[in-house]
Amino acid sequence: MTVTTNRSPIIALDVMSGEAGAAEAIAAADIAAERYPRLSFLLFGRQDVIAAELVRWPRLASRAQIIHCDDVIGMSDKPSQALRRARSTSMGMAINAVKQGDANAAVSAGNTGALMAMSLFALRTMPGIDRPALAAVLPTLKSESVMLDLGANTECDATNLVQFAVMGAAFARTVLGLERPRVALLNIGEEELKGTGEIRAAAAVLKGARLPMKFIGFVEGDKIGSGDVDVVVTDGFSGNIAVKTAEGTSRLVTGLLGNAFRASIWGKLGYFIARGALQSLRAHLDPNAHNGAVFLGLNGLVVKSHGGANARGLANAIGVAHDLVADDVSRRIRDDLAGVDMASATAAAPDAA
């Protein structure tokens, strides 16, 4: 079978992985099927489990094919262990469907390290990309922004950062609908002399590149959520720490608010008055509303859902996959790379000041 992006995009869905279970995954696929009438699915997992769930969702059943596999990658499995079992697992078989051209994108809520290792091994990196990067959409004060890398690469040189910027901008043009996204490198200061040599060398290349983006220099960690930057670029070590810190701070603030509102009768009255605004805040910060991280830079699309995402959250991740397929984000990245002088990025970076 050969995929046909102009007719019916096909999503390879890893039904068995993730913490929510097969029932939530099937429900998510039906939500996505309603949102995208041309979307169809290959459902990877235990046939008896999937078939029993599909009885509840006739719309999805008419547009889905079950691919049976007994084995499932666990959340605690090491990437090396997962690679050895790739051919027999729901995760590995979903990725292989993209490699073979049977699906346009794979979606999984499973083990991130295993998914990254399997995807890289099966699909390899695109020409002109040294390393893939994990990109995701995050809430901001104004709307949403894209951040990468979120953990795929703990150490990056200037070339990697430039490539991440190109991929992140292409991703933002697709998922955020921006013609010229504002791109910045995460740094310890906004001044040109701040940061490591790699960061400053990457900034010099991006300033002179002809790309469909607006490079605005450096952004500090406390400005990530301001909404003044559309794409935040960093190495996976800093990016993972930054996003986990932001998630923890969000839980801290909502927890403190909850404690304050429950502390007294006046707090409960205040909650009643501000209930609408608080519900709006909760919805804006809900991880399910921003679900769907992407391994950019591979010869195929793989979308990572939060392991504990509910049906609505996983449906949003499937929606991200649909949009990237429809907008041919891989072609965008290839075209944009042609406007970058990578020779400058590979030159020796100056020492940090």
XYZ file of N, CA and C in Angstrom, residues 61-310:
750
model
N -14.239 2.693 12.807
C -14.084 1.336 12.278
C -14.109 1.308 10.758
N -14.894 2.208 10.154
C -14.996 2.234 8.694
C -13.755 2.813 8.031
N -12.878 3.437 8.819
C -11.700 4.104 8.254
C -10.409 3.622 8.916
N -10.454 2.438 9.516
C -9.284 1.939 10.239
C -9.007 0.482 9.883
N -7.725 0.137 9.911
C -7.283 -1.246 9.712
C -6.462 -1.653 10.924
N -6.750 -2.822 11.470
C -6.024 -3.322 12.632
C -4.804 -4.112 12.173
N -3.653 -3.793 12.741
C -2.416 -4.544 12.502
C -2.041 -5.215 13.825
N -2.166 -6.526 13.883
C -1.966 -7.234 15.147
C -0.491 -7.318 15.534
N -0.224 -7.086 16.817
C 1.097 -7.333 17.395
C 0.918 -7.565 18.891
N 1.628 -8.540 19.398
C 1.475 -8.935 20.801
C 2.321 -8.093 21.757
N 3.486 -7.664 21.291
C 4.478 -7.064 22.182
C 4.258 -5.566 22.335
N 4.552 -5.047 23.525
C 4.402 -3.627 23.838
C 5.652 -3.145 24.562
N 6.128 -1.972 24.200
C 7.264 -1.353 24.894
C 6.766 -0.717 26.180
N 7.377 -1.091 27.302
C 6.992 -0.526 28.583
C 7.653 0.815 28.841
N 7.074 1.583 29.746
C 7.608 2.909 30.061
C 8.999 2.835 30.693
N 9.337 1.708 31.299
C 10.640 1.581 31.958
C 11.674 0.861 31.087
N 11.288 0.433 29.893
C 12.223 -0.275 29.016
C 13.319 0.666 28.522
N 14.530 0.164 28.483
C 15.640 0.955 27.974
C 15.584 1.007 26.443
N 16.043 2.116 25.845
C 16.033 2.214 24.383
C 16.739 1.053 23.690
N 17.857 0.583 24.273
C 18.586 -0.532 23.660
C 17.737 -1.799 23.649
N 16.973 -2.020 24.721
C 16.080 -3.165 24.775
C 14.949 -3.014 23.763
N 14.427 -1.810 23.640
C 13.330 -1.556 22.719
C 13.756 -1.781 21.267
N 14.965 -1.379 20.939
C 15.448 -1.543 19.565
C 15.482 -3.008 19.155
N 15.851 -3.882 20.070
C 15.941 -5.304 19.754
C 14.560 -5.919 19.506
N 13.518 -5.260 20.026
C 12.158 -5.786 19.877
C 11.315 -4.960 18.916
N 11.963 -4.098 18.146
C 11.220 -3.146 17.312
C 10.249 -3.826 16.354
N 10.657 -4.928 15.757
C 9.837 -5.550 14.725
C 8.580 -6.219 15.251
N 8.520 -6.456 16.568
C 7.373 -7.183 17.124
C 6.473 -6.320 17.996
N 6.825 -5.051 18.197
C 6.062 -4.189 19.100
C 5.155 -3.239 18.345
N 4.103 -2.784 19.033
C 3.167 -1.838 18.418
C 3.867 -0.539 18.049
N 4.798 -0.091 18.875
C 5.530 1.139 18.589
C 6.430 0.975 17.376
N 7.229 -0.082 17.374
C 8.159 -0.303 16.272
C 7.457 -0.544 14.955
N 6.355 -1.278 14.971
C 5.631 -1.563 13.741
C 4.943 -0.324 13.188
N 4.484 0.573 14.077
C 3.887 1.833 13.621
C 4.929 2.698 12.915
N 6.124 2.773 13.496
C 7.205 3.541 12.864
C 7.587 2.919 11.533
N 7.660 1.593 11.490
C 8.034 0.912 10.260
C 7.013 1.152 9.150
N 5.749 1.348 9.519
C 4.728 1.653 8.514
C 5.035 2.966 7.806
N 5.598 3.933 8.541
C 6.016 5.198 7.922
C 7.213 4.953 7.008
N 8.157 4.164 7.478
C 9.340 3.855 6.676
C 8.963 3.173 5.373
N 8.020 2.243 5.415
C 7.629 1.484 4.236
C 6.683 2.250 3.323
N 6.230 3.424 3.730
C 5.309 4.192 2.916
C 3.862 3.794 3.064
N 3.536 3.027 4.115
C 2.159 2.615 4.346
C 1.381 3.636 5.169
N 2.083 4.571 5.795
C 1.443 5.618 6.590
C 2.228 6.908 6.425
N 1.536 8.033 6.620
C 2.180 9.343 6.494
C 2.870 9.780 7.776
N 2.388 9.291 8.924
C 2.970 9.678 10.212
C 2.611 8.621 11.244
N 3.469 8.503 12.257
C 3.215 7.600 13.375
C 2.968 8.432 14.633
N 2.043 7.962 15.475
C 1.729 8.636 16.734
C 1.784 7.610 17.855
N 2.481 7.947 18.943
C 2.597 7.043 20.082
C 2.643 7.834 21.377
N 2.052 7.269 22.421
C 2.117 7.859 23.759
C 3.075 7.081 24.642
N 3.943 6.295 24.028
C 4.822 5.417 24.775
C 6.116 6.047 25.238
N 7.027 5.197 25.643
C 8.353 5.537 26.169
C 9.100 6.472 25.211
N 9.431 7.675 25.678
C 10.043 8.682 24.806
C 11.408 8.236 24.288
N 12.254 7.715 25.172
C 13.577 7.285 24.745
C 13.517 6.172 23.722
N 12.619 5.209 23.936
C 12.453 4.116 22.983
C 11.929 4.616 21.656
N 10.963 5.526 21.713
C 10.391 6.070 20.474
C 11.445 6.833 19.680
N 12.287 7.599 20.372
C 13.351 8.339 19.713
C 14.355 7.391 19.075
N 14.781 6.379 19.820
C 15.777 5.436 19.311
C 15.238 4.664 18.113
N 14.025 4.169 18.209
C 13.422 3.415 17.109
C 13.234 4.294 15.873
N 12.759 5.516 16.085
C 12.509 6.420 14.963
C 13.798 6.761 14.234
N 14.843 7.074 14.987
C 16.122 7.417 14.382
C 16.723 6.231 13.647
N 16.626 5.047 14.238
C 17.191 3.849 13.610
C 16.450 3.502 12.323
N 15.134 3.609 12.332
C 14.340 3.199 11.177
C 14.313 4.251 10.073
N 14.197 5.519 10.456
C 13.954 6.564 9.465
C 15.202 7.350 9.078
N 16.187 7.399 9.958
C 17.409 8.181 9.719
C 17.083 9.671 9.572
N 18.120 10.490 9.564
C 17.923 11.940 9.461
C 17.830 12.387 8.011
N 17.137 13.490 7.808
C 17.006 14.078 6.479
C 18.366 14.568 5.981
N 18.578 14.653 4.676
C 19.803 15.267 4.143
C 19.934 16.702 4.664
N 21.105 17.046 5.169
C 21.328 18.385 5.694
C 21.035 18.533 7.175
N 20.532 17.467 7.823
C 20.240 17.496 9.257
C 21.147 16.489 9.954
N 21.924 16.967 10.920
C 22.830 16.088 11.651
C 22.123 15.308 12.751
N 21.201 15.978 13.452
C 20.492 15.334 14.562
C 19.029 15.758 14.554
N 18.132 14.845 14.889
C 16.728 15.248 15.042
C 16.539 16.006 16.345
N 15.447 16.724 16.448
C 15.146 17.479 17.662
C 13.692 17.243 18.049
N 13.438 17.248 19.338
C 12.077 17.086 19.842
C 11.481 18.473 20.061
N 10.403 18.766 19.339
C 9.764 20.084 19.404
C 8.338 19.940 19.914
N 7.889 20.936 20.675
C 6.521 20.907 21.204
C 5.977 22.325 21.284
N 4.658 22.413 21.362
C 3.958 23.684 21.517
C 3.702 23.928 22.994
N 4.005 25.153 23.452
C 3.838 25.509 24.863
C 2.922 26.722 24.986
N 2.154 26.819 26.081
C 1.306 28.001 26.279
C 2.130 29.212 26.680
N 1.692 30.395 26.268
C 2.333 31.647 26.675
C 1.248 32.628 27.128
N 1.671 33.801 27.607
C 0.710 34.817 28.036
C -0.159 35.292 26.890
N 0.374 35.266 25.659
C -0.365 35.788 24.512
C -1.048 34.696 23.702
N -0.386 33.584 23.518
C -0.984 32.505 22.737
C -0.194 31.223 22.970
N 0.582 30.812 21.968
C 1.396 29.615 22.055
C 2.740 29.858 21.388
N 3.728 29.046 21.747
C 5.036 29.114 21.115
C 5.571 27.704 20.935
N 6.625 27.589 20.145
C 7.293 26.313 19.900
C 8.637 26.331 20.602
N 9.015 25.208 21.201
C 10.334 25.104 21.826
C 10.996 23.805 21.411
N 12.275 23.867 21.121
C 13.083 22.697 20.788
C 14.556 23.019 21.038
N 15.342 22.062 21.411
C 15.092 20.664 21.602
C 14.667 20.434 23.044
N 13.802 19.443 23.279
C 13.292 19.182 24.618
C 13.861 17.925 25.237
N 14.989 17.431 24.723
C 15.621 16.302 25.380
C 16.267 15.274 24.486
N 16.184 15.451 23.180
C 16.773 14.452 22.284
C 18.295 14.548 22.244
N 18.847 15.750 22.457
C 20.295 15.965 22.345
C 20.778 16.788 23.529
N 21.576 16.187 24.392
C 22.026 16.918 25.578
C 23.127 17.925 25.264
N 23.910 17.686 24.223
C 24.975 18.610 23.833
C 24.820 18.952 22.355
N 24.927 20.238 22.021
C 24.732 20.682 20.640
C 25.784 21.722 20.271
N 26.233 21.666 19.018
C 27.136 22.698 18.526
C 26.346 23.730 17.734
N 27.048 24.698 17.152
C 26.378 25.789 16.438
C 25.567 25.275 15.256
N 26.103 24.299 14.537
C 25.382 23.741 13.389
C 24.062 23.124 13.817
N 24.088 22.361 14.918
C 22.854 21.756 15.420
C 21.822 22.828 15.757
N 22.253 23.888 16.436
C 21.323 24.945 16.836
C 20.717 25.654 15.635
N 21.520 25.893 14.610
C 21.000 26.509 13.387
C 19.969 25.594 12.737
N 20.269 24.319 12.650
C 19.325 23.363 12.068
C 18.040 23.299 12.890
N 18.168 23.344 14.209
C 16.975 23.339 15.063
C 16.115 24.576 14.784
N 16.762 25.727 14.594
C 16.022 26.960 14.316
C 15.243 26.843 13.007
N 15.880 26.276 11.986
C 15.212 26.094 10.696
C 14.013 25.167 10.851
N 14.210 24.048 11.552
C 13.124 23.089 11.729
C 12.012 23.662 12.601
N 12.391 24.373 13.660
C 11.393 24.948 14.554
C 10.541 25.995 13.867
N 11.166 26.810 13.008
C 10.411 27.824 12.283
C 9.430 27.179 11.310
N 9.868 26.125 10.621
C 8.969 25.413 9.704
C 7.803 24.793 10.466
N 8.090 24.239 11.632
C 7.057 23.651 12.481
C 6.061 24.718 12.933
N 6.563 25.884 13.333
C 5.700 26.965 13.803
C 4.817 27.504 12.673
N 5.352 27.559 11.467
C 4.539 28.022 10.342
C 3.365 27.082 10.094
N 3.561 25.813 10.397
C 2.493 24.832 10.204
C 1.503 24.829 11.357
N 1.981 24.610 12.579
C 1.062 24.401 13.709
C 0.522 25.705 14.289
N 1.275 26.813 14.145
C 0.801 28.103 14.660
C 0.260 29.004 13.561
N 0.450 28.620 12.307
C -0.078 29.400 11.191
C 0.609 30.738 11.007
N 1.892 30.821 11.336
C 2.632 32.080 11.242
C 3.440 32.138 9.955
N 3.362 33.251 9.257
C 4.109 33.393 8.013
C 5.601 33.572 8.266
N 5.946 34.412 9.248
C 7.348 34.652 9.610
C 7.488 34.596 11.135
N 7.612 33.401 11.700
C 7.714 33.284 13.159
C 8.962 33.970 13.698
N 8.831 34.519 14.889
C 9.958 35.151 15.583
C 10.759 34.059 16.289
N 12.046 33.981 15.997
C 12.911 32.910 16.493
C 13.996 33.503 17.380
N 14.266 32.844 18.507
C 15.327 33.298 19.407
C 16.040 32.095 19.999
N 17.311 32.295 20.351
C 18.107 31.271 21.023
C 18.045 31.491 22.531
N 17.783 30.438 23.292
C 17.757 30.545 24.746
C 19.175 30.793 25.254
N 19.321 31.827 26.105
C 20.659 32.226 26.551
C 20.570 32.788 27.967
N 21.719 33.055 28.555
C 21.779 33.601 29.910
C 21.656 35.116 29.927
N 21.492 35.730 28.781
C 21.313 37.169 28.657
C 20.944 37.515 27.233
N 20.425 38.710 27.040
C 20.024 39.129 25.701
C 21.126 39.864 24.960
N 22.202 40.225 25.649
C 23.300 40.943 24.995
C 24.067 40.030 24.035
N 24.612 40.596 22.980
C 25.289 39.819 21.948
C 26.513 39.082 22.463
N 27.168 39.582 23.488
C 28.386 38.968 23.990
C 28.124 37.891 25.034
N 26.866 37.666 25.399
C 26.537 36.674 26.411
C 26.477 35.273 25.794
N 26.713 34.257 26.644
C 26.511 32.882 26.232
C 27.753 32.188 25.729
N 27.599 30.921 25.414
C 28.710 30.110 24.920
C 29.074 30.478 23.496
N 30.241 30.041 23.078
C 30.667 30.299 21.712
C 29.742 29.669 20.692
N 29.213 28.479 21.001
C 28.306 27.807 20.070
C 27.035 28.619 19.859
N 26.481 29.145 20.933
C 25.248 29.933 20.822
C 25.490 31.194 20.015
N 26.617 31.866 20.278
C 26.914 33.113 19.562
C 27.220 32.855 18.102
N 27.881 31.742 17.815
C 28.157 31.398 16.416
C 26.860 31.089 15.672
N 25.951 30.378 16.319
C 24.657 30.084 15.699
C 23.876 31.359 15.434
N 23.938 32.297 16.382
C 23.239 33.569 16.205
C 23.787 34.330 15.006
N 25.111 34.314 14.835
C 25.719 35.017 13.702
C 25.237 34.447 12.370
N 25.114 33.125 12.291
C 24.632 32.489 11.052
C 23.178 32.847 10.799
N 22.355 32.773 11.830
C 20.924 33.030 11.652
C 20.643 34.480 11.299
N 21.471 35.390 11.772
C 21.288 36.800 11.422
C 21.449 37.034 9.925
N 22.364 36.295 9.301
C 22.630 36.509 7.885
C 21.887 35.583 6.947
N 21.074 34.679 7.492
C 20.397 33.697 6.644
C 19.128 34.284 6.031
N 18.845 33.845 4.817
C 17.600 34.229 4.146
C 16.570 33.126 4.394
N 15.749 33.371 5.390
C 14.790 32.357 5.814
C 13.430 32.989 6.090
N 12.351 32.217 5.970
C 11.010 32.733 6.293
C 10.790 32.774 7.806
N 11.621 33.544 8.456
C 11.527 33.733 9.900
C 12.096 35.097 10.236
N 11.854 35.551 11.456
C 12.460 36.783 11.963
C 13.320 36.407 13.153
N 14.638 36.391 12.951
C 15.533 36.058 14.047
C 15.727 37.286 14.920
N 15.379 37.174 16.196
C 15.412 38.341 17.078
C 16.503 38.241 18.137
N 17.406 37.268 18.007
C 18.552 37.195 18.907
C 18.359 36.215 20.043
N 18.615 36.675 21.269
C 18.580 35.804 22.439
C 17.347 36.074 23.296
N 16.912 35.046 24.025
C 15.832 35.188 24.992
C 16.262 34.484 26.272
N 15.952 35.095 27.418
C 16.264 34.487 28.709
C 15.107 33.601 29.163
N 15.391 32.731 30.126
C 14.407 31.762 30.571
C 13.127 32.370 31.096
N 13.223 33.535 31.750
C 12.016 34.134 32.324
C 11.114 34.764 31.274
N 11.575 34.821 30.021
C 10.775 35.415 28.943
C 10.164 34.367 28.023
N 10.413 33.084 28.302
C 9.889 32.029 27.431
C 8.370 32.094 27.343
N 7.723 32.353 28.474
C 6.267 32.361 28.497
C 5.629 33.699 28.200
N 6.421 34.693 27.800
C 5.869 36.031 27.569
C 5.024 36.109 26.306
N 5.319 35.240 25.347
C 4.615 35.304 24.072
C 5.259 36.240 23.072
N 6.432 36.800 23.415
C 7.127 37.706 22.493
C 8.032 36.960 21.526
N 8.194 35.651 21.727
C 8.997 34.803 20.851
C 8.132 33.621 20.424
N 8.157 33.305 19.139
C 7.344 32.201 18.625
C 8.079 30.865 18.648
N 9.418 30.905 18.511
C 10.222 29.684 18.500
C 11.432 29.894 19.399
N 11.554 29.075 20.440
C 12.696 29.120 21.353
C 13.593 27.933 21.036
N 14.864 28.207 20.740
C 15.812 27.176 20.308
C 16.882 26.992 21.371
N 17.150 25.742 21.726
C 18.199 25.447 22.696
C 18.625 23.991 22.564
N 19.630 23.599 23.322
C 20.024 22.189 23.350
C 19.041 21.412 24.204
N 19.052 20.080 24.059
C 18.083 19.255 24.748
C 18.228 19.255 26.253
N 19.433 19.455 26.761
C 19.655 19.482 28.209
C 18.943 20.687 28.817
N 19.232 21.872 28.285
C 18.607 23.089 28.810
C 17.115 23.100 28.524
N 16.725 22.637 27.340
C 15.317 22.656 26.963
C 14.468 21.775 27.850
N 14.960 20.591 28.180
C 14.199 19.688 29.033
C 14.046 20.262 30.431
N 15.130 20.839 30.954
C 15.062 21.462 32.281
C 14.075 22.628 32.263
N 14.127 23.443 31.205
C 13.257 24.619 31.128
C 11.783 24.231 31.087
N 11.448 23.242 30.261
C 10.031 22.884 30.124
C 9.528 22.183 31.380
N 10.372 21.351 32.017
C 9.944 20.701 33.249
C 9.798 21.728 34.381
N 10.667 22.732 34.404
C 10.544 23.797 35.399
C 9.253 24.574 35.202
N 8.927 24.854 33.938
C 7.694 25.579 33.640
C 6.468 24.767 34.057
N 6.490 23.463 33.793
C 5.370 22.609 34.183
C 5.234 22.565 35.700
N 6.371 22.468 36.410
C 6.329 22.451 37.863
C 5.838 23.763 38.442
N 6.256 24.882 37.845
C 5.808 26.194 38.308
C 4.308 26.351 38.100
N 3.816 25.846 36.982
C 2.379 25.900 36.713
C 1.601 25.140 37.776
N 2.080 23.945 38.137
C 1.404 23.176 39.183
C 1.502 23.869 40.543
N 2.656 24.517 40.797
C 2.830 25.244 42.049
C 1.821 26.380 42.162
N 1.692 27.171 41.111
C 0.791 28.328 41.140
C -0.654 27.877 41.299
N -1.077 26.884 40.519
C -2.459 26.425 40.621
C -2.713 25.778 41.984
N -1.699 25.089 42.529
C -1.846 24.498 43.859
C -1.980 25.541 44.943
N -1.147 26.590 44.879
C -1.221 27.668 45.857
C -2.560 28.397 45.778
N -3.043 28.609 44.559
C -4.349 29.253 44.402
C -5.447 28.394 45.027
N -5.370 27.077 44.768
C -6.367 26.180 45.351
C -6.346 26.213 46.865
N -5.148 26.215 47.452
C -5.029 26.273 48.912
C -5.598 27.569 49.467
N -5.319 28.677 48.760
C -5.803 29.982 49.223
C -7.325 30.061 49.171
N -7.916 29.513 48.120
C -9.373 29.574 47.997
C -10.083 28.669 48.998
N -9.395 27.616 49.450
C -10.009 26.697 50.401
C -9.742 27.088 51.859
N -8.888 28.084 52.071
C -8.410 28.395 53.421
C -9.468 29.058 54.302
N -10.407 29.780 53.714
C -11.385 30.513 54.527
C -12.671 30.710 53.735
N -13.679 31.199 54.420
C -14.948 31.478 53.758
C -14.782 32.581 52.717
N -13.890 33.544 53.019
C -13.649 34.627 52.066
C -12.933 34.102 50.822
N -12.042 33.128 51.033
C -11.384 32.521 49.881
C -12.362 31.780 48.996
N -13.313 31.074 49.636
C -14.321 30.345 48.864
C -15.224 31.306 48.111
N -15.532 32.436 48.715
C -16.325 33.457 48.036
C -15.544 34.024 46.850
N -14.230 34.247 47.080
C -13.393 34.744 45.990
C -13.341 33.776 44.822
N -13.298 32.470 45.149
C -13.296 31.476 44.076
C -14.597 31.530 43.288
N -15.705 31.677 43.989
C -17.003 31.742 43.309
C -17.045 32.924 42.344
N -16.495 34.056 42.769
C -16.506 35.254 41.922
C -15.571 35.086 40.726
N -14.411 34.478 40.976
C -13.386 34.370 39.916
C -13.423 33.030 39.197
N -14.472 32.235 39.398
C -14.509 30.874 38.859
C -14.322 30.826 37.346
N -14.957 31.719 36.627
C -14.836 31.721 35.165
C -13.401 31.957 34.716
N -12.734 32.935 35.329
C -11.353 33.244 34.958
C -10.428 32.089 35.315
N -10.671 31.440 36.453
C -9.829 30.314 36.865
C -10.014 29.112 35.947
N -11.224 28.882 35.500
C -11.465 27.791 34.560
C -10.771 28.065 33.234
N -10.767 29.324 32.822
C -10.070 29.704 31.594
C -8.565 29.480 31.747
N -8.023 29.832 32.915
C -6.602 29.620 33.187
C -6.273 28.134 33.169
N -7.104 27.329 33.814
C -6.865 25.890 33.853
C -6.871 25.303 32.440
N -7.796 25.758 31.613
C -7.877 25.256 30.237
C -6.646 25.658 29.434
N -6.138 26.885 29.674
C -4.966 27.363 28.926
C -3.714 26.588 29.305
N -3.630 26.168 30.572
C -2.443 25.457 31.042
C -2.557 23.939 30.923
N -3.710 23.439 30.541
C -3.939 22.001 30.448
C -2.983 21.372 29.435
N -2.120 20.428 29.853
C -1.187 19.800 28.909
C -1.891 19.108 27.740
N -3.113 18.625 27.960
C -3.838 17.970 26.880
C -4.153 18.928 25.737
N -4.277 20.217 26.054
C -4.601 21.196 25.021
C -3.414 21.501 24.120
N -2.204 21.190 24.585
C -0.995 21.476 23.812
C -0.236 20.192 23.492
N -0.925 19.086 23.472
C -0.273 17.785 23.348
C 0.190 17.518 21.918
N 1.343 16.867 21.810
C 1.862 16.478 20.503
C 3.238 17.048 20.223
N 4.278 16.386 20.744
C 5.654 16.767 20.427
C 6.104 15.990 19.187
N 7.027 16.573 18.428
C 7.407 15.995 17.138
C 8.916 15.821 17.073
N 9.357 14.670 16.555
C 10.764 14.457 16.255
C 11.036 15.030 14.869
N 11.564 16.247 14.827
C 11.827 16.908 13.554
C 13.195 16.517 13.011
N 13.289 16.449 11.680
C 14.566 16.176 11.040
C 14.742 14.751 10.574
N 13.714 13.922 10.701
C 13.788 12.536 10.250
C 13.164 12.395 8.867
N 13.475 11.292 8.210
C 12.862 10.991 6.920
C 11.493 10.348 7.135
N 10.646 11.045 7.829
C 9.322 10.566 8.174
C 8.860 11.258 9.439
N 7.550 11.321 9.638
C 6.992 12.060 10.766
C 6.607 11.124 11.908
N 7.072 11.462 13.118
C 6.727 10.720 14.326
C 6.320 11.732 15.389
N 5.115 11.559 15.936
C 4.582 12.476 16.942
C 4.481 11.751 18.276
N 4.973 12.396 19.314
C 4.968 11.840 20.677
C 3.874 12.511 21.502
N 2.964 11.704 22.012
C 1.925 12.193 22.912
C 2.376 12.021 24.354
N 1.861 12.872 25.253
C 2.083 12.649 26.686
C 1.621 11.244 27.050
N 2.397 10.554 27.875
C 2.048 9.196 28.242
C 0.704 9.080 28.922
N 0.344 10.068 29.726
C -0.913 10.025 30.456
C -2.016 10.860 29.844
N -1.874 11.253 28.584
C -2.878 12.095 27.933
C -4.217 11.371 27.854
N -5.301 12.135 28.023
C -6.626 11.551 27.859
C -6.981 11.514 26.375
